[in-house]
């Protein structure tokens, strides 16, 4: 029902704003490039006959009214910011597809009962504001105080963040089309994924205490080498991780102190990250890690939790609606978890939320090499448009 050509053309034009050849996307939230991109989308919304507005933190909305006065809105979209050197579809795909859905619904004279709102969230990607910032402001989830200098840097105020909070009663549901950012769909040759939930994230700061000493004159048997102890521990841990398929673990930061070629490391510090759909699995995995730290004879290990974001279930009714939409459009689909965090994560706290994934070629994202075929992008937009119409029927 959508115009694939128009949708792809707009998406590609948006993808040129902030694009640096050889580097990728330069469109951090609140930057000049960001504002230019948001203005482009706002203009397109207005051309489509949507009434546009912006909240106090910079989220952009384009709204069309439904036939039932006072009904809560179906909202669909994603984010417009990008990681440094990222791709052009991570985020903007969901916004431009929602806009195309609005145009298609209008042109076909389909009368939705609910108002329909396209949203372009700001600052979804991690940064000084903590990631999913725009959607957390809208849902009242910005709870930890933000340092004054960070607020000033982005021209934000505590009052503004509070004012961006939206009454949940004004929302019927939220839908987000996004690139998968993993290899699941591409490897299987399936064009559409329907996420069942978004994995939770837990992070732990781990320190192994050793003893600094001379790297030449200290006998091997007498060393308290924090590097060796930490890597032994991690080898044993990851051997167990490899036996499981219900969570993933990453150690992306690892440092040795004092960090000199001629000194036996006196401390090893690393961040252990565990992600799972199930909070209980994250906790179980952590307990296993903790037990390993305790029973490894030798050097003392301290473990401190720094992040705990529980997993989020996506609305089963919207998963069914997306599946019906795929069936009606003759597009194969599969249900799957989402390994990355999204604005839908925040939205699910206040309103039934659903997602639709399209394949990431070779599973690459947060990179200038990020890619999805035009056919798959258009299929995603088609399924989103049909799911919006399905959602209009199932919610009161
Ligand atoms: Zn994204």
Short mmCIF file of C-alpha atoms and ligand atoms in Angstrom, two decimals:
data_model
loop_
_atom_site.label_atom_id
_atom_site.label_comp_id
_atom_site.label_asym_id
_atom_site.label_seq_id
_atom_site.Cartn_x
_atom_site.Cartn_y
_atom_site.Cartn_z
CA UNK A 1 0.00 0.00 0.00
CA UNK A 2 2.99 2.35 0.39
CA UNK A 3 4.94 4.04 -2.38
CA UNK A 4 8.31 2.30 -2.12
CA UNK A 5 9.92 4.69 -4.55
CA UNK A 6 8.92 7.86 -2.69
CA UNK A 7 9.82 6.35 0.67
CA UNK A 8 13.29 5.19 -0.46
CA UNK A 9 14.01 8.49 -2.18
CA UNK A 10 13.22 10.49 0.99
CA UNK A 11 15.17 8.07 3.17
CA UNK A 12 18.23 8.38 0.92
CA UNK A 13 18.00 12.18 0.86
CA UNK A 14 17.82 12.26 4.66
CA UNK A 15 20.86 9.94 4.64
CA UNK A 16 22.96 12.58 2.89
CA UNK A 17 22.55 15.06 5.76
CA UNK A 18 25.66 14.64 7.90
CA UNK A 19 27.12 11.90 5.70
CA UNK A 20 30.91 12.13 5.41
CA UNK A 21 32.46 10.07 2.64
CA UNK A 22 34.86 7.47 4.07
CA UNK A 23 33.75 8.15 7.65
CA UNK A 24 30.00 7.56 7.80
CA UNK A 25 27.31 9.52 9.58
CA UNK A 26 28.10 12.64 11.59
CA UNK A 27 24.75 13.46 13.16
CA UNK A 28 25.01 13.57 16.94
CA UNK A 29 21.92 14.78 18.79
CA UNK A 30 21.73 18.60 19.14
CA UNK A 31 24.41 19.15 16.49
CA UNK A 32 23.99 21.40 13.46
CA UNK A 33 23.65 18.36 11.21
CA UNK A 34 21.02 16.96 13.55
CA UNK A 35 18.96 20.12 13.34
CA UNK A 36 19.22 20.12 9.58
CA UNK A 37 18.00 16.52 9.43
CA UNK A 38 15.12 17.23 11.79
CA UNK A 39 14.08 20.29 9.76
CA UNK A 40 14.07 18.13 6.62
CA UNK A 41 11.78 15.59 8.29
CA UNK A 42 9.53 18.33 9.67
CA UNK A 43 9.15 19.80 6.20
CA UNK A 44 8.26 16.39 4.78
CA UNK A 45 5.69 15.92 7.55
CA UNK A 46 4.10 19.25 6.73
CA UNK A 47 4.02 18.46 3.02
CA UNK A 48 2.16 15.27 3.97
CA UNK A 49 -0.47 17.36 5.78
CA UNK A 50 0.61 16.45 9.31
CA UNK A 51 0.55 19.10 12.02
CA UNK A 52 4.03 19.25 13.50
CA UNK A 53 5.35 20.14 16.91
CA UNK A 54 8.46 19.82 19.01
CA UNK A 55 8.68 19.18 22.73
CA UNK A 56 11.06 20.80 25.24
CA UNK A 57 13.90 18.30 24.67
CA UNK A 58 13.71 18.35 20.86
CA UNK A 59 11.57 15.32 19.98
CA UNK A 60 9.69 15.99 16.72
CA UNK A 61 6.04 15.00 16.17
CA UNK A 62 3.77 15.00 13.12
CA UNK A 63 0.12 14.26 13.83
CA UNK A 64 -3.03 13.49 11.93
CA UNK A 65 -6.39 13.27 13.67
CA UNK A 66 -8.57 10.17 13.79
CA UNK A 67 -12.31 9.85 13.43
CA UNK A 68 -12.98 9.39 17.16
CA UNK A 69 -12.57 12.61 19.12
CA UNK A 70 -10.44 12.26 22.22
CA UNK A 71 -9.09 8.82 21.32
CA UNK A 72 -5.47 8.14 22.33
CA UNK A 73 -2.85 8.24 19.58
CA UNK A 74 -1.09 5.43 17.78
CA UNK A 75 2.53 6.56 17.69
CA UNK A 76 5.20 5.23 15.33
CA UNK A 77 8.76 6.31 14.67
CA UNK A 78 12.29 5.95 15.94
CA UNK A 79 15.30 8.25 16.39
CA UNK A 80 17.07 10.74 14.11
CA UNK A 81 20.52 10.83 15.75
CA UNK A 82 23.42 8.55 14.83
CA UNK A 83 26.55 7.16 16.46
CA UNK A 84 29.75 8.80 15.13
CA UNK A 85 30.63 7.10 11.85
CA UNK A 86 27.39 5.12 11.87
CA UNK A 87 25.02 4.29 9.03
CA UNK A 88 22.05 6.15 7.58
CA UNK A 89 19.23 3.71 8.40
CA UNK A 90 19.70 3.14 12.13
CA UNK A 91 16.84 5.28 13.43
CA UNK A 92 15.74 7.32 10.38
CA UNK A 93 14.29 4.18 8.77
CA UNK A 94 11.60 3.97 11.46
CA UNK A 95 10.78 7.69 11.25
CA UNK A 96 10.55 7.87 7.46
CA UNK A 97 8.58 4.60 7.26
CA UNK A 98 6.05 5.97 9.77
CA UNK A 99 5.76 9.13 7.66
CA UNK A 100 5.27 7.06 4.52
CA UNK A 101 2.59 5.06 6.35
CA UNK A 102 0.79 8.32 7.19
CA UNK A 103 0.91 9.39 3.53
CA UNK A 104 -0.31 6.01 2.29
CA UNK A 105 -3.16 5.90 4.81
CA UNK A 106 -4.26 9.40 3.76
CA UNK A 107 -4.00 8.81 0.04
CA UNK A 108 -5.99 5.61 0.23
CA UNK A 109 -8.72 7.35 2.20
CA UNK A 110 -8.36 4.95 5.12
CA UNK A 111 -10.06 6.49 8.14
CA UNK A 112 -8.22 5.56 11.34
CA UNK A 113 -10.27 5.81 14.52
CA UNK A 114 -7.22 6.87 16.52
CA UNK A 115 -5.03 9.87 15.82
CA UNK A 116 -1.72 8.83 14.28
CA UNK A 117 1.56 10.44 15.30
CA UNK A 118 4.95 10.12 13.66
CA UNK A 119 7.78 10.69 16.11
CA UNK A 120 11.46 11.47 15.57
CA UNK A 121 13.14 10.91 18.93
CA UNK A 122 16.34 12.72 19.87
CA UNK A 123 19.51 11.33 21.52
CA UNK A 124 18.70 7.62 21.36
CA UNK A 125 22.32 6.67 20.93
CA UNK A 126 24.54 6.49 24.03
CA UNK A 127 26.27 9.72 25.07
CA UNK A 128 26.45 12.14 27.98
CA UNK A 129 22.64 12.00 28.26
CA UNK A 130 22.65 8.22 28.71
CA UNK A 131 20.94 6.91 25.56
CA UNK A 132 17.20 6.68 24.66
CA UNK A 133 17.08 10.17 26.16
CA UNK A 134 14.22 11.60 24.06
CA UNK A 135 11.92 8.63 24.66
CA UNK A 136 12.87 8.48 28.34
CA UNK A 137 11.98 12.17 28.70
CA UNK A 138 8.62 11.53 27.01
CA UNK A 139 7.89 8.59 29.30
CA UNK A 140 9.19 10.21 32.50
CA UNK A 141 12.11 7.81 32.82
CA UNK A 142 14.90 10.39 33.13
CA UNK A 143 15.39 9.75 36.83
CA UNK A 144 19.10 10.10 37.56
CA UNK A 145 20.19 13.73 37.88
CA UNK A 146 22.08 15.02 34.83
CA UNK A 147 25.14 17.19 35.65
CA UNK A 148 24.62 20.91 35.12
CA UNK A 149 27.41 21.18 32.53
CA UNK A 150 25.82 18.41 30.44
CA UNK A 151 22.43 20.18 30.54
CA UNK A 152 24.10 23.43 29.50
CA UNK A 153 26.02 21.72 26.71
CA UNK A 154 22.72 20.74 25.07
CA UNK A 155 20.67 23.76 26.11
CA UNK A 156 18.45 21.63 28.36
CA UNK A 157 16.87 22.36 31.73
CA UNK A 158 15.46 20.08 34.43
CA UNK A 159 12.09 21.83 34.03
CA UNK A 160 12.17 21.28 30.26
CA UNK A 161 12.86 17.57 30.68
CA UNK A 162 9.91 17.32 33.08
CA UNK A 163 7.67 19.27 30.72
CA UNK A 164 8.49 16.85 27.86
CA UNK A 165 6.76 14.10 29.80
CA UNK A 166 3.64 12.99 28.02
CA UNK A 167 0.40 11.85 29.64
CA UNK A 168 0.35 8.06 29.04
CA UNK A 169 -3.45 8.27 28.65
CA UNK A 170 -2.87 10.18 25.39
CA UNK A 171 -1.14 7.13 23.89
CA UNK A 172 -2.82 4.06 22.43
CA UNK A 173 0.34 2.15 21.43
CA UNK A 174 3.82 2.59 19.93
CA UNK A 175 5.35 0.89 16.88
CA UNK A 176 8.96 1.06 15.71
CA UNK A 177 10.52 -0.26 12.53
CA UNK A 178 14.29 -0.68 12.87
CA UNK A 179 17.22 -2.46 11.26
CA UNK A 180 17.99 -5.67 13.13
CA UNK A 181 21.63 -4.79 13.90
CA UNK A 182 22.48 -8.49 14.08
CA UNK A 183 22.87 -11.35 11.59
CA UNK A 184 19.77 -13.42 12.44
CA UNK A 185 17.48 -12.40 9.55
CA UNK A 186 20.20 -11.95 6.93
CA UNK A 187 21.63 -15.40 7.61
CA UNK A 188 18.24 -17.05 7.30
CA UNK A 189 17.08 -15.00 4.34
CA UNK A 190 13.91 -13.88 6.17
CA UNK A 191 12.83 -10.30 5.33
CA UNK A 192 10.93 -9.43 8.51
CA UNK A 193 11.59 -10.09 12.19
CA UNK A 194 9.00 -9.51 14.90
CA UNK A 195 10.77 -8.90 18.21
CA UNK A 196 9.17 -10.57 21.23
CA UNK A 197 11.15 -8.50 23.70
CA UNK A 198 14.20 -6.29 24.15
CA UNK A 199 17.07 -7.71 26.12
CA UNK A 200 18.07 -6.24 29.44
CA UNK A 201 21.60 -4.99 30.14
CA UNK A 202 23.67 -5.41 33.29
CA UNK A 203 27.23 -4.22 33.74
CA UNK A 204 29.80 -4.87 36.45
CA UNK A 205 33.07 -3.12 37.19
CA UNK A 206 35.57 -5.83 38.17
CA UNK A 207 38.96 -5.25 39.79
CA UNK A 208 41.60 -7.94 40.35
CA UNK A 209 44.13 -6.85 42.96
CA UNK A 210 47.72 -7.99 42.44
CA UNK A 211 51.03 -6.51 43.40
CA UNK A 212 53.26 -4.32 41.25
CA UNK A 213 56.85 -5.49 41.09
CA UNK A 214 59.94 -5.59 38.89
CA UNK A 215 59.24 -7.49 35.67
CA UNK A 216 62.83 -8.76 35.45
CA UNK A 217 63.95 -9.64 38.93
CA UNK A 218 60.78 -11.03 40.52
CA UNK A 219 60.73 -14.85 40.28
CA UNK A 220 57.72 -16.11 38.28
CA UNK A 221 56.39 -18.18 41.18
CA UNK A 222 56.38 -15.19 43.53
CA UNK A 223 54.49 -12.78 41.31
CA UNK A 224 51.02 -11.56 42.11
CA UNK A 225 50.23 -10.81 38.48
CA UNK A 226 46.75 -9.27 38.18
CA UNK A 227 46.74 -9.71 34.39
CA UNK A 228 47.28 -13.46 34.58
CA UNK A 229 44.68 -13.90 37.27
CA UNK A 230 42.10 -11.82 35.39
CA UNK A 231 42.63 -13.63 32.08
CA UNK A 232 42.50 -17.06 33.80
CA UNK A 233 39.23 -16.05 35.39
CA UNK A 234 37.79 -14.78 32.09
CA UNK A 235 38.86 -17.91 30.21
CA UNK A 236 37.01 -20.11 32.69
CA UNK A 237 34.01 -17.78 32.65
CA UNK A 238 33.70 -17.62 28.86
CA UNK A 239 34.07 -21.42 28.60
CA UNK A 240 30.83 -21.58 30.61
CA UNK A 241 29.22 -18.70 28.69
CA UNK A 242 29.78 -20.68 25.46
CA UNK A 243 27.57 -23.48 26.78
CA UNK A 244 24.57 -21.13 27.03
CA UNK A 245 22.31 -19.59 24.42
CA UNK A 246 20.00 -17.52 26.61
CA UNK A 247 22.35 -14.61 27.24
CA UNK A 248 25.41 -12.90 25.76
CA UNK A 249 28.43 -11.46 27.51
CA UNK A 250 31.03 -8.92 26.47
CA UNK A 251 34.22 -7.56 28.00
CA UNK A 252 34.92 -4.50 25.87
CA UNK A 253 37.03 -2.56 28.33
CA UNK A 254 40.11 -4.01 30.01
CA UNK A 255 42.99 -2.10 31.57
CA UNK A 256 46.13 -2.90 33.53
CA UNK A 257 47.78 -0.75 36.19
CA UNK A 258 50.17 0.91 36.27
CA UNK A 259 50.42 -0.15 32.63
CA UNK A 260 54.13 -0.37 31.95
CA UNK A 261 56.14 -2.99 30.03
CA UNK A 262 58.60 -3.38 32.88
CA UNK A 263 56.16 -3.71 35.77
CA UNK A 264 54.16 -6.78 36.83
CA UNK A 265 50.55 -5.48 36.76
CA UNK A 266 49.30 -4.60 40.21
CA UNK A 267 45.65 -4.37 39.19
CA UNK A 268 43.45 -5.44 36.30
CA UNK A 269 40.14 -3.69 35.75
CA UNK A 270 37.44 -4.64 33.29
CA UNK A 271 33.74 -4.15 32.64
CA UNK A 272 31.68 -7.30 32.36
CA UNK A 273 28.45 -6.83 30.40
CA UNK A 274 25.64 -9.42 30.43
CA UNK A 275 22.52 -9.07 28.27
CA UNK A 276 19.44 -11.29 28.30
CA UNK A 277 15.70 -11.12 27.67
CA UNK A 278 15.19 -12.62 31.11
CA UNK A 279 16.21 -10.75 34.23
CA UNK A 280 16.51 -14.08 36.09
CA UNK A 281 19.04 -15.34 33.55
CA UNK A 282 21.12 -12.14 33.91
CA UNK A 283 21.09 -12.62 37.66
CA UNK A 284 21.95 -16.33 37.40
CA UNK A 285 24.86 -15.58 35.08
CA UNK A 286 26.15 -12.91 37.44
CA UNK A 287 25.97 -15.27 40.43
CA UNK A 288 27.96 -17.80 38.43
CA UNK A 289 30.61 -15.18 37.68
CA UNK A 290 30.70 -14.11 41.31
CA UNK A 291 31.13 -17.71 42.48
CA UNK A 292 34.01 -18.13 40.03
CA UNK A 293 35.69 -15.00 41.45
CA UNK A 294 35.28 -16.28 44.99
CA UNK A 295 36.52 -19.82 44.43
CA UNK A 296 39.52 -18.93 42.27
CA UNK A 297 42.35 -19.20 44.78
CA UNK A 298 44.87 -16.41 44.63
CA UNK A 299 44.19 -12.73 44.26
CA UNK A 300 41.23 -10.79 45.64
CA UNK A 301 38.55 -9.73 43.15
CA UNK A 302 35.99 -7.00 43.77
CA UNK A 303 32.82 -6.75 41.68
CA UNK A 304 30.52 -3.73 41.60
CA UNK A 305 27.29 -3.46 39.67
CA UNK A 306 27.14 -0.23 37.61
CA UNK A 307 24.13 -0.78 35.33
CA UNK A 308 20.93 -2.77 35.62
CA UNK A 309 18.25 -2.29 32.95
CA UNK A 310 15.73 -5.12 33.02
CA UNK A 311 14.51 -6.83 29.84
CA UNK A 312 11.27 -5.59 28.26
CA UNK A 313 8.43 -7.67 26.88
CA UNK A 314 6.83 -6.31 23.72
CA UNK A 315 3.01 -6.41 23.44
CA UNK A 316 1.82 -9.83 22.22
CA UNK A 317 -1.21 -8.16 20.55
CA UNK A 318 1.11 -6.02 18.41
CA UNK A 319 3.29 -9.03 17.57
CA UNK A 320 0.14 -10.79 16.32
CA UNK A 321 -0.89 -7.65 14.41
CA UNK A 322 2.53 -7.48 12.70
CA UNK A 323 2.29 -11.17 11.83
CA UNK A 324 -1.15 -10.66 10.26
CA UNK A 325 0.24 -7.68 8.34
CA UNK A 326 3.07 -9.84 6.97
CA UNK A 327 0.59 -12.58 6.05
CA UNK A 328 -1.66 -10.13 4.17
CA UNK A 329 1.33 -8.67 2.30
CA UNK A 330 2.73 -12.13 1.53
CA UNK A 331 6.02 -11.38 3.31
CA UNK A 332 7.70 -14.15 5.36
CA UNK A 333 8.48 -13.29 9.00
CA UNK A 334 9.85 -14.79 12.18
CA UNK A 335 9.60 -13.89 15.86
CA UNK A 336 12.90 -13.18 17.59
CA UNK A 337 14.40 -11.28 20.53
CA UNK A 338 16.04 -7.86 20.13
CA UNK A 339 19.64 -7.82 21.32
CA UNK A 340 19.93 -4.03 21.08
CA UNK A 341 18.11 -1.37 23.08
CA UNK A 342 15.63 0.92 21.34
CA UNK A 343 13.18 3.75 22.02
CA UNK A 344 10.50 1.03 22.17
CA UNK A 345 12.18 -0.01 25.42
CA UNK A 346 11.19 3.28 27.08
CA UNK A 347 7.79 3.39 25.39
CA UNK A 348 6.90 -0.12 26.61
CA UNK A 349 6.91 1.25 30.17
CA UNK A 350 3.86 3.40 29.46
CA UNK A 351 2.02 1.96 26.45
CA UNK A 352 1.74 -1.35 24.52
CA UNK A 353 4.76 -1.34 22.21
CA UNK A 354 5.84 -3.41 19.26
CA UNK A 355 8.76 -3.55 16.84
CA UNK A 356 9.46 -4.74 13.32
CA UNK A 357 12.97 -5.63 12.13
CA UNK A 358 14.47 -5.72 8.65
CA UNK A 359 17.74 -7.55 7.87
CA UNK A 360 21.12 -5.91 8.40
CA UNK A 361 23.42 -7.22 5.67
CA UNK A 362 26.06 -9.38 7.40
CA UNK A 363 24.63 -8.15 10.69
CA UNK A 364 26.73 -4.96 10.57
CA UNK A 365 25.56 -1.77 12.30
CA UNK A 366 27.00 1.23 14.19
CA UNK A 367 29.36 1.37 11.21
CA UNK A 368 29.48 3.15 7.87
CA UNK A 369 29.23 -0.36 6.34
CA UNK A 370 25.70 -0.72 7.75
CA UNK A 371 23.35 -1.74 4.92
CA UNK A 372 19.90 -3.12 4.16
CA UNK A 373 18.65 -3.84 0.64
CA UNK A 374 16.10 -1.36 -0.79
CA UNK A 375 13.62 -4.23 -1.19
CA UNK A 376 13.88 -5.09 2.49
CA UNK A 377 13.59 -1.41 3.54
CA UNK A 378 10.41 -1.07 1.49
CA UNK A 379 9.02 -4.35 2.85
CA UNK A 380 9.60 -3.07 6.36
CA UNK A 381 7.70 0.15 5.63
CA UNK A 382 4.86 -1.83 4.05
CA UNK A 383 4.53 -4.08 7.09
CA UNK A 384 4.65 -1.07 9.42
CA UNK A 385 1.83 0.68 7.53
CA UNK A 386 -0.35 -2.44 7.62
CA UNK A 387 0.43 -3.04 11.30
CA UNK A 388 -0.71 0.51 12.14
CA UNK A 389 -4.06 -0.24 10.49
CA UNK A 390 -4.30 -3.54 12.39
CA UNK A 391 -3.48 -1.75 15.65
CA UNK A 392 -6.26 0.75 14.97
CA UNK A 393 -8.71 -2.17 15.03
CA UNK A 394 -7.48 -3.96 18.15
CA UNK A 395 -7.23 -1.07 20.61
CA UNK A 396 -10.21 0.79 22.02
ZN1 LIG B 1 18.72 2.75 16.51
#
